[in-house]
Amino acid sequence: MFKKVLIANRGEIAVRIIRACREVGLGTVAVYSEADRQALHVRYADEAYLLGPAPARESYLRMDKIMDIAKKSGADAVHPGYGFLAEREDFAQACVDAGIIFIGPKPSAIAAMGDKAVARATVVKAGVPVVPGTEDVGNMTNEDLLAVAPRIGFPLLIKATAGGGGKGMREVRAIEEMPALLMSARREAESAFGDGNVYLEKLVEGARHIEFQIMADAHGSVIHLGERECSIQRRHQKLLEESPSPALNEDLRAKMGAVAVKSAQAVEYLNAGTIEFLLDKNDNFYFLEMNTRLQVEHPVTEVVTGIDIVKEQLRIARGRSMSYKQEDVKWTGAAIECRVNAEDPFNGFMPSTGQIVQSIQPTGPGVRVDTGVYPGFEITPYYDPMIAKLIVWGETRAQAILRMRRALEEYRIVGVRTNIPFHQTLMDSHRFMGGQFDTRFVEERFSLEDAVENKESHPEIAVALATLVAHQQTQRAAQIVRRNERDASNWRWVGRWERMHR
Amino acid sequence: MFKKVLIANRGEIAVRIIRACREVGLGTVAVYSEADRQALHVRYADEAYLLGPAPARESYLRMDKIMDIAKKSGADAVHPGYGFLAEREDFAQACVDAGIIFIGPKPSAIAAMGDKAVARATVVKAGVPVVPGTEDVGNMTNEDLLAVAPRIGFPLLIKATAGGGGKGMREVRAIEEMPALLMSARREAESAFGDGNVYLEKLVEGARHIEFQIMADAHGSVIHLGERECSIQRRHQKLLEESPSPALNEDLRAKMGAVAVKSAQAVEYLNAGTIEFLLDKNDNFYFLEMNTRLQVEHPVTEVVTGIDIVKEQLRIARGRSMSYKQEDVKWTGAAIECRVNAEDPFNGFMPSTGQIVQSIQPTGPGVRVDTGVYPGFEITPYYDPMIAKLIVWGETRAQAILRMRRALEEYRIVGVRTNIPFHQTLMDSHRFMGGQFDTRFVEERFSLEDAVENKESHPEIAVALATLVAHQQTQRAAQIVRRNERDASNWRWVGRWERMHR
Amino acid sequence: MKYITSLDGKEYLVEILDDRRISVNGQIQEIDFVSVRGQPVHSLIMNGKSYESYVYETEEGLQVLLRGRLYNLTVEDEREKRLRATAGAGAGTSGEFNLKAPMPGLIVSIPVNEGDQVEKGQVLLILESMKMQNELKSPKNGTVARLRVKPGETVEQRQALLSVT
Amino acid sequence: MKYITSLDGKEYLVEILDDRRISVNGQIQEIDFVSVRGQPVHSLIMNGKSYESYVYETEEGLQVLLRGRLYNLTVEDEREKRLRATAGAGAGTSGEFNLKAPMPGLIVSIPVNEGDQVEKGQVLLILESMKMQNELKSPKNGTVARLRVKPGETVEQRQALLSVT
């Protein structure tokens, strides 16, 4: 039974894991880069150790340093969160070798599922349907892939074998585009995962992205906690997730859940994991990949089942039986999660960096915000643009949407631009409300500009606001000049004071 | 069917009501005093109108102005929240007379229950047990009360007939103390409710304060949503509430719930209300009073039942049947609410005022914060010291306590002192953990100082922190002096900048 | 004080009468306007209706983000307006475009060379930030000039990268 | 820089060695101390352990609020300590007590008169704030002097109310 958990991650997920550890009485060890000294996970943990400079390669990906800190601090377990080292077999193995509990699956399962090509082969043997693509191959060269591509057929996807989160993923419509796209996919995969390997997969058109949350303990019990609908994506990045999916009924849920459990069993899976499926218009579903770790969007499942997935992970890692059997898992109401990213939806979703000057989170009934940022915290270009997850629960999907609307309107984040207006527009979209969408919806059939055109407009209010702000600036500038005339040396302080005064 | 709701309140409860209205598509009208122009309820509402100067008598108690604003804005319903005009029969009547829906009970029910003495008489007729005290009397003089007191017996309580929240309440151990206590009780009642009437009640010793949430619709359905345990009080002010109570089992809950329903029926009650009981050590319970309005602590009931009480209030006010029958009400897990007050627990709980400079709210699974304050907002001496309600849910009471601990430790409010350390100490108290407490627990058997003595101490850390802060101040002062020598006129700006820079 | 405020090609004449009243196209509006210094969040109560919005300054004018919708506006006082009218309508569109880094990051690649002809929409540079690769495109047809950075370099926000003339 | 820091009657000798190290009673401790200017919240990582606390200045010294517990400390540098030693131990306790308003509010009543003898713990004044009546008590035995306010008056925070000599 371990007593102290090192969290090998940062941001909201590190905070999430610290919370679970604290609630079950476990000690916590944070690690941080030079950019994160003031991060919440450092402030909340019992212990905190510096890893190195801001870039992930010099900090959060430094396995050697993390293992040293684990030993130095006496941590007897490691939680990897998601991203960074979470799906690195060698990291899990290093923990095992050092006698430290890795809170996740065995290295062999990570290896089997972490390499997406091997994963496909493994589940195929277990009788699980997969999307046609490159089979049983690890290190294919560009020449190999170009040769195989026509047999799979276009359109197809290039995917990173070490992948996740859409990084290193490219869609190919014709063979001519492929060489350039292979290059950029490999470059992005190399930079994101330190592994430039890619494979090919047929693009199932009009498909939904449905995933099942799996939990497995060391006593042979494997259960699923239902599905998450993750079709709202942009550039293969999930933007919004919900549970249940508007596309599933009880029968299909049971069928897909059973296949998900079988997939996990195929690799003797342990702890929390996610089976991703594509679901086509005719309710055919295909195994896509397994994420052998906690998922960003796990809260929507927590909210509808009442199960604390991270606490359950800790319980499983301690060698105990799960608190729930399959028949104990009940789903109540509907949950939606919006990922709040520091990016400007009106300017091509360009990342936005800067210091958070103010943050007023929506609260009240049925609202949860998981975040690692707070006023004063600096959003740097080094890490993921996701700064918060806004999760709501409603008795029905319609009520959850209405609640999400009011929560999005309440949320104030000052200092960076965010994609909140994107989510607000999405909540007003009739197709979204009707549950009528697939993974291409955002990119192909949803335009922020068009959608905004149909929204209630307040031109006179905008005019009044802009004019009042401009007027205020003119007045203030005049005052500063006047002060300045009296005493030139004040200038510097006035300027600073103007910026700082709140 | 009304379309626009005027919220005749401020602070967190005004925000709470605006949220519910927005989620069901109703327009919202805020009213505010001069001290509240920047308050969240003004920022969140669709419309907002100034009432008058900061003191409640000149703003939130100005019935005439509120009715004018209702007419001017076209509001066709009024939600009074709690406090202020919430239990004023004349306000409810003024709404009825103006053809505006009052979201609450009929004026007659407020009259019957609002005057605590009449209320007792009413429920006694319906066969509900009450605490012995002055019966059937409205305007008793001090002479009358001094004459009656020995017949009731000491210790006894002086209570305001218009009362609530412990205001105007005094405990009397002997007749000699009574004249002075009557005077101060009347003074406080007069200032809080504009009504100095008081009555007497026997003090039940070792009692718990247990209250039942009642909901009644216009179609004759009256149900209860279970109990709230409110025994954690100081100076008759509730500090912490939980649901379920550790003192109730299913049988007692059903029995008390039935009596609560009967009490509400005795006044043909409509909408949400609360029946307060005293429960003694032998499971005898006595009707104490009915609060004919939404209660501060309603969220603990929402969290364990999944029912949105304010939305249900709106539904009832629209004349529809409730969404739930008694048998639909299910309780899951345990919820605790800590009232976060702007007061210094280390200095006699003295109120603390000032501008909120920073606020980092605890979030994550099972945590809800209802608040009307944010960084930049000014806590003034004009209103209630409660600035936030921190509510947690856990699968069991023990898990809720552990979650509350971590949430309290996370909560940062800078700018005023808060009673968070009190709650932290309470969460560590073995008697609290064991559920072994009555309404006198905090005042008589819980000392913050003693409890703190038993907590883990970090003297060396405190020493290091104090010294580093003092050192930093010395260094900064030296720098300012040096700058100042160069340019005396900078002084003012440096000072301001130092205070403002974050 | 009088201003001419433009939104979507439409001009509004706005006059600030006093602290509590403005006139928009001759109609008097009661207002209560509160803003926090140094922060772009503003609260406006106009004729009883409560609005809250972000207002950002950009090179082109002001952006108002109100209830999920972005409005692009320009505000000029009367003197500025007259000056601009005398000088002739802005000759801006044919001018030089200076590409600045929209955020700090790492230059991944520069698929163009100095002197290249580029078309509107053509990718000029790939910048990596927040683990995402962002393609920075040309807003106009023209010629690449003053290439100031190399692949592999890290750049600060608003650092000049190259120009299109 | 050397300091003598007192907590609960115990003195600690603290030396600030550099930005990353201090010594407490001769033991060297590795530290990483971060604070936000103008705010009383400070983050200290000492030998890998992470602590966050509020530190408030009061008239008597510093208050450290750490994990729900309040510590009252005084910090002196060596020079101050020597000076105080020469001057003799503080004659503070027998001095005059000046009652100041702990918060803004309304004077409800003043149950004492100028010249009255009062005992430690006796109520001097009732102040209403945030709808609560607060009894302000004498911290010592003495005589009421310089009564500066009347019932019904509103007072500002820290306004002088009366003295006990």
Short mmCIF file of C-alpha atoms in Angstrom, two decimals, chain A residues 127-499:
data_model
loop_
_atom_site.label_atom_id
_atom_site.label_comp_id
_atom_site.label_asym_id
_atom_site.label_seq_id
_atom_site.Cartn_x
_atom_site.Cartn_y
_atom_site.Cartn_z
CA GLY A 127 -12.63 -10.51 -32.80
CA VAL A 128 -13.09 -6.76 -32.43
CA PRO A 129 -13.96 -4.85 -35.65
CA VAL A 130 -11.39 -2.27 -36.82
CA VAL A 131 -11.21 0.38 -39.51
CA PRO A 132 -9.28 -0.92 -42.57
CA GLY A 133 -5.69 0.34 -42.59
CA THR A 134 -2.04 -0.67 -42.33
CA GLU A 135 -1.82 -3.87 -40.29
CA ASP A 136 0.89 -5.48 -38.20
CA VAL A 137 3.52 -2.90 -38.99
CA GLY A 138 5.69 -0.71 -36.82
CA ASN A 139 8.35 1.20 -38.71
CA MET A 140 7.00 1.76 -42.19
CA THR A 141 8.95 4.09 -44.45
CA ASN A 142 7.30 6.73 -46.57
CA GLU A 143 7.84 4.45 -49.59
CA ASP A 144 6.03 1.55 -47.88
CA LEU A 145 3.14 3.78 -46.90
CA LEU A 146 2.82 5.30 -50.36
CA ALA A 147 2.68 1.78 -51.78
CA VAL A 148 0.02 0.57 -49.34
CA ALA A 149 -2.16 3.68 -49.54
CA PRO A 150 -4.02 2.89 -52.80
CA ARG A 151 -4.99 -0.52 -51.44
CA ILE A 152 -6.65 1.11 -48.38
CA GLY A 153 -8.26 3.71 -50.62
CA PHE A 154 -8.76 7.44 -50.31
CA PRO A 155 -9.69 9.46 -48.33
CA LEU A 156 -7.44 8.10 -45.60
CA LEU A 157 -5.78 9.30 -42.44
CA ILE A 158 -2.12 9.39 -41.51
CA LYS A 159 -1.89 8.80 -37.77
CA ALA A 160 1.01 8.82 -35.32
CA THR A 161 1.61 5.38 -33.83
CA ALA A 162 2.48 7.02 -30.53
CA GLY A 163 -0.38 9.46 -31.07
CA GLY A 164 -3.24 11.04 -29.30
CA GLY A 165 -5.05 14.36 -29.33
CA GLY A 166 -4.91 14.63 -33.11
CA LYS A 167 -1.21 15.44 -33.09
CA GLY A 168 0.63 14.06 -36.09
CA MET A 169 -2.67 13.31 -37.79
CA ARG A 170 -3.32 14.30 -41.40
CA GLU A 171 -6.17 13.63 -43.78
CA VAL A 172 -5.21 12.58 -47.31
CA ARG A 173 -7.65 12.99 -50.20
CA ALA A 174 -5.33 11.85 -53.00
CA ILE A 175 -1.92 10.18 -53.38
CA GLU A 176 -0.32 13.39 -54.70
CA GLU A 177 -0.85 15.18 -51.40
CA MET A 178 0.62 12.32 -49.43
CA PRO A 179 4.41 12.94 -49.46
CA ALA A 180 4.09 16.47 -48.05
CA LEU A 181 1.50 15.41 -45.48
CA LEU A 182 3.61 12.45 -44.36
CA MET A 183 6.47 14.85 -43.73
CA SER A 184 4.44 17.28 -41.66
CA ALA A 185 2.70 14.48 -39.74
CA ARG A 186 6.04 12.89 -38.83
CA ARG A 187 7.48 16.25 -37.86
CA GLU A 188 4.56 16.99 -35.55
CA ALA A 189 4.58 13.46 -34.07
CA GLU A 190 8.33 13.66 -33.47
CA SER A 191 7.93 16.97 -31.69
CA ALA A 192 4.92 15.89 -29.64
CA PHE A 193 5.87 12.32 -28.68
CA GLY A 194 9.55 11.99 -29.58
CA ASP A 195 8.49 9.34 -32.09
CA GLY A 196 7.88 10.11 -35.76
CA ASN A 197 6.28 6.77 -36.69
CA VAL A 198 2.97 6.90 -38.51
CA TYR A 199 0.41 4.49 -39.97
CA LEU A 200 -2.56 4.72 -42.29
CA GLU A 201 -6.24 4.21 -41.72
CA LYS A 202 -9.28 4.46 -43.98
CA LEU A 203 -11.32 7.59 -43.32
CA VAL A 204 -14.85 6.57 -42.36
CA GLU A 205 -17.02 9.41 -43.59
CA GLY A 206 -19.98 10.75 -41.66
CA ALA A 207 -18.72 8.93 -38.59
CA ARG A 208 -19.06 9.81 -34.96
CA HIS A 209 -16.27 9.48 -32.46
CA ILE A 210 -17.62 7.46 -29.53
CA GLU A 211 -15.42 6.24 -26.72
CA PHE A 212 -16.02 3.95 -23.77
CA GLN A 213 -14.51 4.39 -20.32
CA ILE A 214 -13.06 1.14 -19.06
CA MET A 215 -11.99 0.25 -15.51
CA ALA A 216 -10.18 -2.97 -14.68
CA ASP A 217 -8.81 -4.21 -11.36
CA ALA A 218 -6.16 -6.79 -10.45
CA HIS A 219 -8.86 -9.26 -9.45
CA GLY A 220 -10.05 -9.88 -12.98
CA SER A 221 -13.00 -7.51 -12.96
CA VAL A 222 -13.36 -5.34 -16.07
CA ILE A 223 -16.28 -2.93 -16.38
CA HIS A 224 -17.27 0.00 -18.57
CA LEU A 225 -18.76 3.29 -17.39
CA GLY A 226 -20.62 4.02 -20.60
CA GLU A 227 -19.73 6.17 -23.56
CA ARG A 228 -18.60 9.67 -24.30
CA GLU A 229 -19.60 11.43 -27.51
CA CYS A 230 -16.50 13.23 -28.81
CA SER A 231 -17.43 14.11 -32.39
CA ILE A 232 -17.15 17.85 -31.90
CA GLN A 233 -13.57 18.29 -33.07
CA ARG A 234 -11.46 20.76 -34.97
CA ARG A 235 -8.19 19.69 -36.60
CA HIS A 236 -8.71 16.33 -34.82
CA GLN A 237 -8.70 18.08 -31.46
CA LYS A 238 -11.72 17.40 -29.31
CA LEU A 239 -13.49 20.59 -28.30
CA LEU A 240 -16.59 19.30 -26.57
CA GLU A 241 -17.55 15.95 -25.11
CA GLU A 242 -20.79 14.67 -23.72
CA SER A 243 -22.30 11.64 -22.07
CA PRO A 244 -24.53 9.96 -23.01
CA SER A 245 -24.20 10.25 -26.80
CA PRO A 246 -27.37 11.36 -28.58
CA ALA A 247 -26.63 8.58 -31.12
CA LEU A 248 -26.73 5.61 -28.73
CA ASN A 249 -29.62 3.71 -27.30
CA GLU A 250 -29.45 1.19 -24.49
CA ASP A 251 -28.94 -1.80 -26.80
CA LEU A 252 -26.10 -0.23 -28.75
CA ARG A 253 -24.51 0.96 -25.49
CA ALA A 254 -24.57 -2.57 -24.11
CA LYS A 255 -23.18 -4.00 -27.36
CA MET A 256 -20.37 -1.48 -27.72
CA GLY A 257 -19.64 -1.63 -23.99
CA ALA A 258 -19.20 -5.40 -24.22
CA VAL A 259 -16.80 -5.02 -27.16
CA ALA A 260 -14.89 -2.34 -25.24
CA VAL A 261 -14.53 -4.69 -22.28
CA LYS A 262 -13.35 -7.46 -24.62
CA SER A 263 -10.76 -5.12 -26.16
CA ALA A 264 -9.38 -4.30 -22.74
CA GLN A 265 -9.32 -7.95 -21.75
CA ALA A 266 -7.32 -8.74 -24.91
CA VAL A 267 -4.30 -6.98 -23.36
CA GLU A 268 -5.03 -7.98 -19.74
CA TYR A 269 -5.75 -4.38 -19.06
CA LEU A 270 -5.45 -2.86 -15.57
CA ASN A 271 -6.75 0.46 -14.24
CA ALA A 272 -8.58 3.18 -16.23
CA GLY A 273 -8.50 3.27 -20.01
CA THR A 274 -10.57 4.36 -22.95
CA ILE A 275 -11.62 2.45 -26.05
CA GLU A 276 -12.25 4.78 -28.98
CA PHE A 277 -14.69 3.74 -31.69
CA LEU A 278 -15.91 5.18 -34.94
CA LEU A 279 -19.65 4.81 -35.29
CA ASP A 280 -21.10 5.15 -38.79
CA LYS A 281 -24.60 6.20 -39.81
CA ASN A 282 -25.79 2.59 -39.85
CA ASP A 283 -24.70 1.90 -36.24
CA ASN A 284 -21.65 -0.05 -37.42
CA PHE A 285 -18.76 0.61 -35.09
CA TYR A 286 -15.01 0.09 -35.43
CA PHE A 287 -12.25 -0.01 -32.83
CA LEU A 288 -10.01 2.98 -33.40
CA GLU A 289 -7.52 2.88 -30.57
CA MET A 290 -7.18 2.50 -26.86
CA ASN A 291 -5.91 5.31 -24.67
CA THR A 292 -4.12 3.57 -21.84
CA ARG A 293 -4.54 6.39 -19.35
CA LEU A 294 -6.92 8.85 -17.78
CA GLN A 295 -8.68 10.90 -20.44
CA VAL A 296 -9.07 14.71 -20.53
CA GLU A 297 -12.84 14.29 -20.76
CA HIS A 298 -13.23 11.81 -17.88
CA PRO A 299 -15.38 14.30 -15.88
CA VAL A 300 -18.47 13.88 -18.07
CA THR A 301 -18.49 10.22 -17.10
CA GLU A 302 -17.94 11.10 -13.44
CA VAL A 303 -20.85 13.50 -13.51
CA VAL A 304 -23.40 11.07 -14.98
CA THR A 305 -22.26 8.01 -12.99
CA GLY A 306 -21.30 9.67 -9.69
CA ILE A 307 -18.07 7.64 -9.78
CA ASP A 308 -14.79 9.40 -8.97
CA ILE A 309 -12.58 7.83 -11.63
CA VAL A 310 -9.29 9.07 -10.20
CA LYS A 311 -10.07 7.81 -6.71
CA GLU A 312 -11.00 4.48 -8.28
CA GLN A 313 -7.65 4.48 -10.12
CA LEU A 314 -5.85 4.89 -6.79
CA ARG A 315 -7.90 2.08 -5.29
CA ILE A 316 -7.09 -0.25 -8.17
CA ALA A 317 -3.39 0.64 -8.01
CA ARG A 318 -3.42 -0.28 -4.32
CA GLY A 319 -4.47 -3.78 -5.36
CA ARG A 320 -8.02 -3.58 -4.06
CA SER A 321 -11.19 -4.65 -5.84
CA MET A 322 -13.17 -1.92 -7.55
CA SER A 323 -16.00 -0.34 -5.56
CA TYR A 324 -18.43 -1.06 -8.40
CA LYS A 325 -19.60 -4.04 -10.38
CA GLN A 326 -21.05 -3.53 -13.86
CA GLU A 327 -24.59 -3.71 -12.51
CA ASP A 328 -23.86 -0.94 -9.94
CA VAL A 329 -23.08 1.54 -12.70
CA LYS A 330 -26.10 3.77 -13.25
CA TRP A 331 -26.33 6.79 -15.52
CA THR A 332 -28.34 9.83 -14.46
CA GLY A 333 -29.08 12.82 -16.67
CA ALA A 334 -26.65 14.28 -19.19
CA ALA A 335 -23.24 15.92 -18.95
CA ILE A 336 -21.39 18.20 -21.36
CA GLU A 337 -17.79 19.39 -21.21
CA CYS A 338 -16.46 22.38 -23.12
CA ARG A 339 -12.71 22.65 -23.40
CA VAL A 340 -11.75 26.25 -22.85
CA ASN A 341 -8.64 26.97 -24.89
CA ALA A 342 -6.46 30.06 -24.95
CA GLU A 343 -7.05 30.76 -28.62
CA ASP A 344 -8.90 33.32 -30.66
CA PRO A 345 -11.90 31.80 -32.46
CA PHE A 346 -12.31 34.97 -34.52
CA ASN A 347 -8.74 34.79 -35.78
CA GLY A 348 -8.29 31.23 -37.04
CA PHE A 349 -8.12 29.79 -33.49
CA MET A 350 -4.65 31.29 -33.12
CA PRO A 351 -3.15 30.47 -29.71
CA SER A 352 -3.20 33.37 -27.29
CA THR A 353 -0.66 33.84 -24.50
CA GLY A 354 -0.32 36.26 -21.62
CA GLN A 355 -1.04 36.74 -17.97
CA ILE A 356 -4.51 35.93 -16.69
CA VAL A 357 -5.58 39.23 -15.19
CA GLN A 358 -9.00 38.19 -14.02
CA SER A 359 -10.96 34.98 -13.97
CA ILE A 360 -14.56 34.69 -12.79
CA GLN A 361 -15.67 31.11 -13.01
CA PRO A 362 -19.28 30.12 -13.46
CA THR A 363 -20.55 28.24 -10.42
CA GLY A 364 -23.92 27.18 -8.99
CA PRO A 365 -25.92 23.99 -9.39
CA GLY A 366 -24.64 21.39 -11.83
CA VAL A 367 -21.49 23.26 -12.83
CA ARG A 368 -17.91 22.07 -12.43
CA VAL A 369 -14.76 23.82 -13.61
CA ASP A 370 -11.49 21.91 -13.69
CA THR A 371 -8.62 24.28 -14.20
CA GLY A 372 -5.05 24.99 -13.22
CA VAL A 373 -5.07 28.72 -13.91
CA TYR A 374 -5.99 31.69 -11.75
CA PRO A 375 -5.53 35.48 -11.90
CA GLY A 376 -1.82 36.22 -11.99
CA PHE A 377 -0.90 32.99 -13.75
CA GLU A 378 0.95 33.27 -17.03
CA ILE A 379 -0.21 31.31 -20.09
CA THR A 380 3.00 30.46 -21.91
CA PRO A 381 3.49 29.08 -25.40
CA TYR A 382 5.19 25.95 -24.05
CA TYR A 383 2.21 23.76 -23.30
CA ASP A 384 -1.24 22.80 -24.44
CA PRO A 385 -3.66 25.72 -25.00
CA MET A 386 -6.36 24.12 -22.83
CA ILE A 387 -6.73 26.26 -19.72
CA ALA A 388 -9.98 24.95 -18.28
CA LYS A 389 -12.71 22.38 -18.65
CA LEU A 390 -16.23 23.57 -18.04
CA ILE A 391 -18.51 20.67 -17.22
CA VAL A 392 -22.25 20.85 -16.60
CA TRP A 393 -24.88 18.34 -15.64
CA GLY A 394 -28.58 18.50 -16.46
CA GLU A 395 -31.52 16.20 -15.90
CA THR A 396 -31.79 15.96 -19.68
CA ARG A 397 -29.47 16.86 -22.56
CA ALA A 398 -31.62 19.92 -23.29
CA GLN A 399 -31.27 21.13 -19.72
CA ALA A 400 -27.53 20.54 -19.83
CA ILE A 401 -27.30 22.68 -22.99
CA LEU A 402 -29.29 25.49 -21.37
CA ARG A 403 -27.09 25.31 -18.31
CA MET A 404 -23.93 25.32 -20.43
CA ARG A 405 -25.19 28.44 -22.18
CA ARG A 406 -25.61 30.36 -18.97
CA ALA A 407 -22.28 29.10 -17.64
CA LEU A 408 -20.41 30.14 -20.80
CA GLU A 409 -21.97 33.60 -20.65
CA GLU A 410 -20.90 33.95 -17.00
CA TYR A 411 -17.31 32.84 -17.52
CA ARG A 412 -14.90 35.77 -17.59
CA ILE A 413 -11.26 35.24 -18.45
CA VAL A 414 -9.26 38.40 -18.95
CA GLY A 415 -5.68 38.40 -20.22
CA VAL A 416 -5.91 35.91 -23.08
CA ARG A 417 -8.48 35.35 -25.79
CA THR A 418 -10.46 32.14 -25.41
CA ASN A 419 -12.67 29.95 -27.55
CA ILE A 420 -15.69 30.55 -25.27
CA PRO A 421 -17.51 32.44 -28.08
CA PHE A 422 -17.08 29.35 -30.26
CA HIS A 423 -18.81 27.21 -27.64
CA GLN A 424 -21.54 29.83 -27.19
CA THR A 425 -22.25 29.75 -30.90
CA LEU A 426 -22.21 25.97 -30.94
CA MET A 427 -24.78 25.87 -28.10
CA ASP A 428 -27.08 27.95 -30.32
CA SER A 429 -26.65 25.68 -33.35
CA HIS A 430 -29.78 23.75 -34.23
CA ARG A 431 -27.80 20.80 -35.53
CA PHE A 432 -25.90 20.55 -32.26
CA MET A 433 -29.09 20.87 -30.25
CA GLY A 434 -30.64 18.14 -32.36
CA GLY A 435 -27.63 15.87 -31.85
CA GLN A 436 -27.14 15.81 -35.62
CA PHE A 437 -23.39 15.88 -36.15
CA ASP A 438 -20.34 13.83 -36.99
CA THR A 439 -16.60 14.40 -36.60
CA ARG A 440 -16.50 16.75 -39.63
CA PHE A 441 -19.34 18.93 -38.39
CA VAL A 442 -17.27 21.76 -36.95
CA GLU A 443 -14.92 22.00 -39.89
CA GLU A 444 -17.35 21.45 -42.72
CA ARG A 445 -20.82 22.40 -41.66
CA PHE A 446 -20.33 24.91 -38.87
CA SER A 447 -19.04 28.39 -39.49
CA LEU A 448 -18.59 30.70 -36.56
CA GLU A 449 -19.16 33.68 -38.81
CA ASP A 450 -22.35 32.33 -40.41
CA ALA A 451 -23.69 31.13 -37.10
CA VAL A 452 -22.93 34.46 -35.49
CA GLU A 453 -24.82 36.22 -38.27
CA ASN A 454 -27.97 34.45 -37.19
CA LYS A 455 -27.61 35.38 -33.55
CA GLU A 456 -29.37 38.27 -31.94
CA SER A 457 -27.36 41.35 -32.76
CA HIS A 458 -26.87 44.46 -30.62
CA PRO A 459 -25.21 46.96 -32.95
CA GLU A 460 -26.24 50.02 -30.95
CA ILE A 461 -24.87 48.55 -27.76
CA ALA A 462 -21.58 47.69 -29.45
CA VAL A 463 -21.44 51.24 -30.82
CA ALA A 464 -22.12 52.73 -27.40
CA LEU A 465 -19.51 50.52 -25.74
CA ALA A 466 -16.80 51.21 -28.31
CA THR A 467 -17.43 54.93 -28.18
CA LEU A 468 -17.46 55.07 -24.39
CA VAL A 469 -14.20 53.14 -24.22
CA ALA A 470 -12.58 55.38 -26.83
CA HIS A 471 -13.84 58.46 -25.01
CA GLN A 472 -12.48 57.18 -21.71
CA GLN A 473 -9.07 56.61 -23.29
CA THR A 474 -9.00 60.10 -24.72
CA GLN A 475 -9.89 61.57 -21.33
CA ARG A 476 -7.26 59.53 -19.52
CA ALA A 477 -4.57 60.31 -22.08
CA ALA A 478 -5.33 64.01 -21.65
CA GLN A 479 -4.98 63.69 -17.89
CA ILE A 480 -1.67 61.92 -18.18
CA VAL A 481 -0.34 64.55 -20.51
CA ARG A 482 -1.36 67.22 -18.07
CA ARG A 483 0.34 65.49 -15.18
CA ASN A 484 3.31 64.92 -17.37
CA GLU A 485 3.66 68.58 -18.14
CA ARG A 486 4.08 69.26 -14.46
CA ASP A 487 6.48 66.47 -13.74
CA ALA A 488 8.03 64.48 -16.51
CA SER A 489 9.58 61.90 -14.17
CA ASN A 490 6.14 60.68 -13.13
CA TRP A 491 5.46 59.34 -16.56
CA ARG A 492 6.87 55.93 -16.03
CA TRP A 493 4.93 55.39 -12.82
CA VAL A 494 1.71 56.72 -14.19
CA GLY A 495 1.87 54.31 -17.07
CA ARG A 496 2.58 51.38 -14.84
CA TRP A 497 -0.01 52.42 -12.37
CA GLU A 498 -2.59 52.74 -15.11
CA ARG A 499 -1.92 49.21 -16.19
#
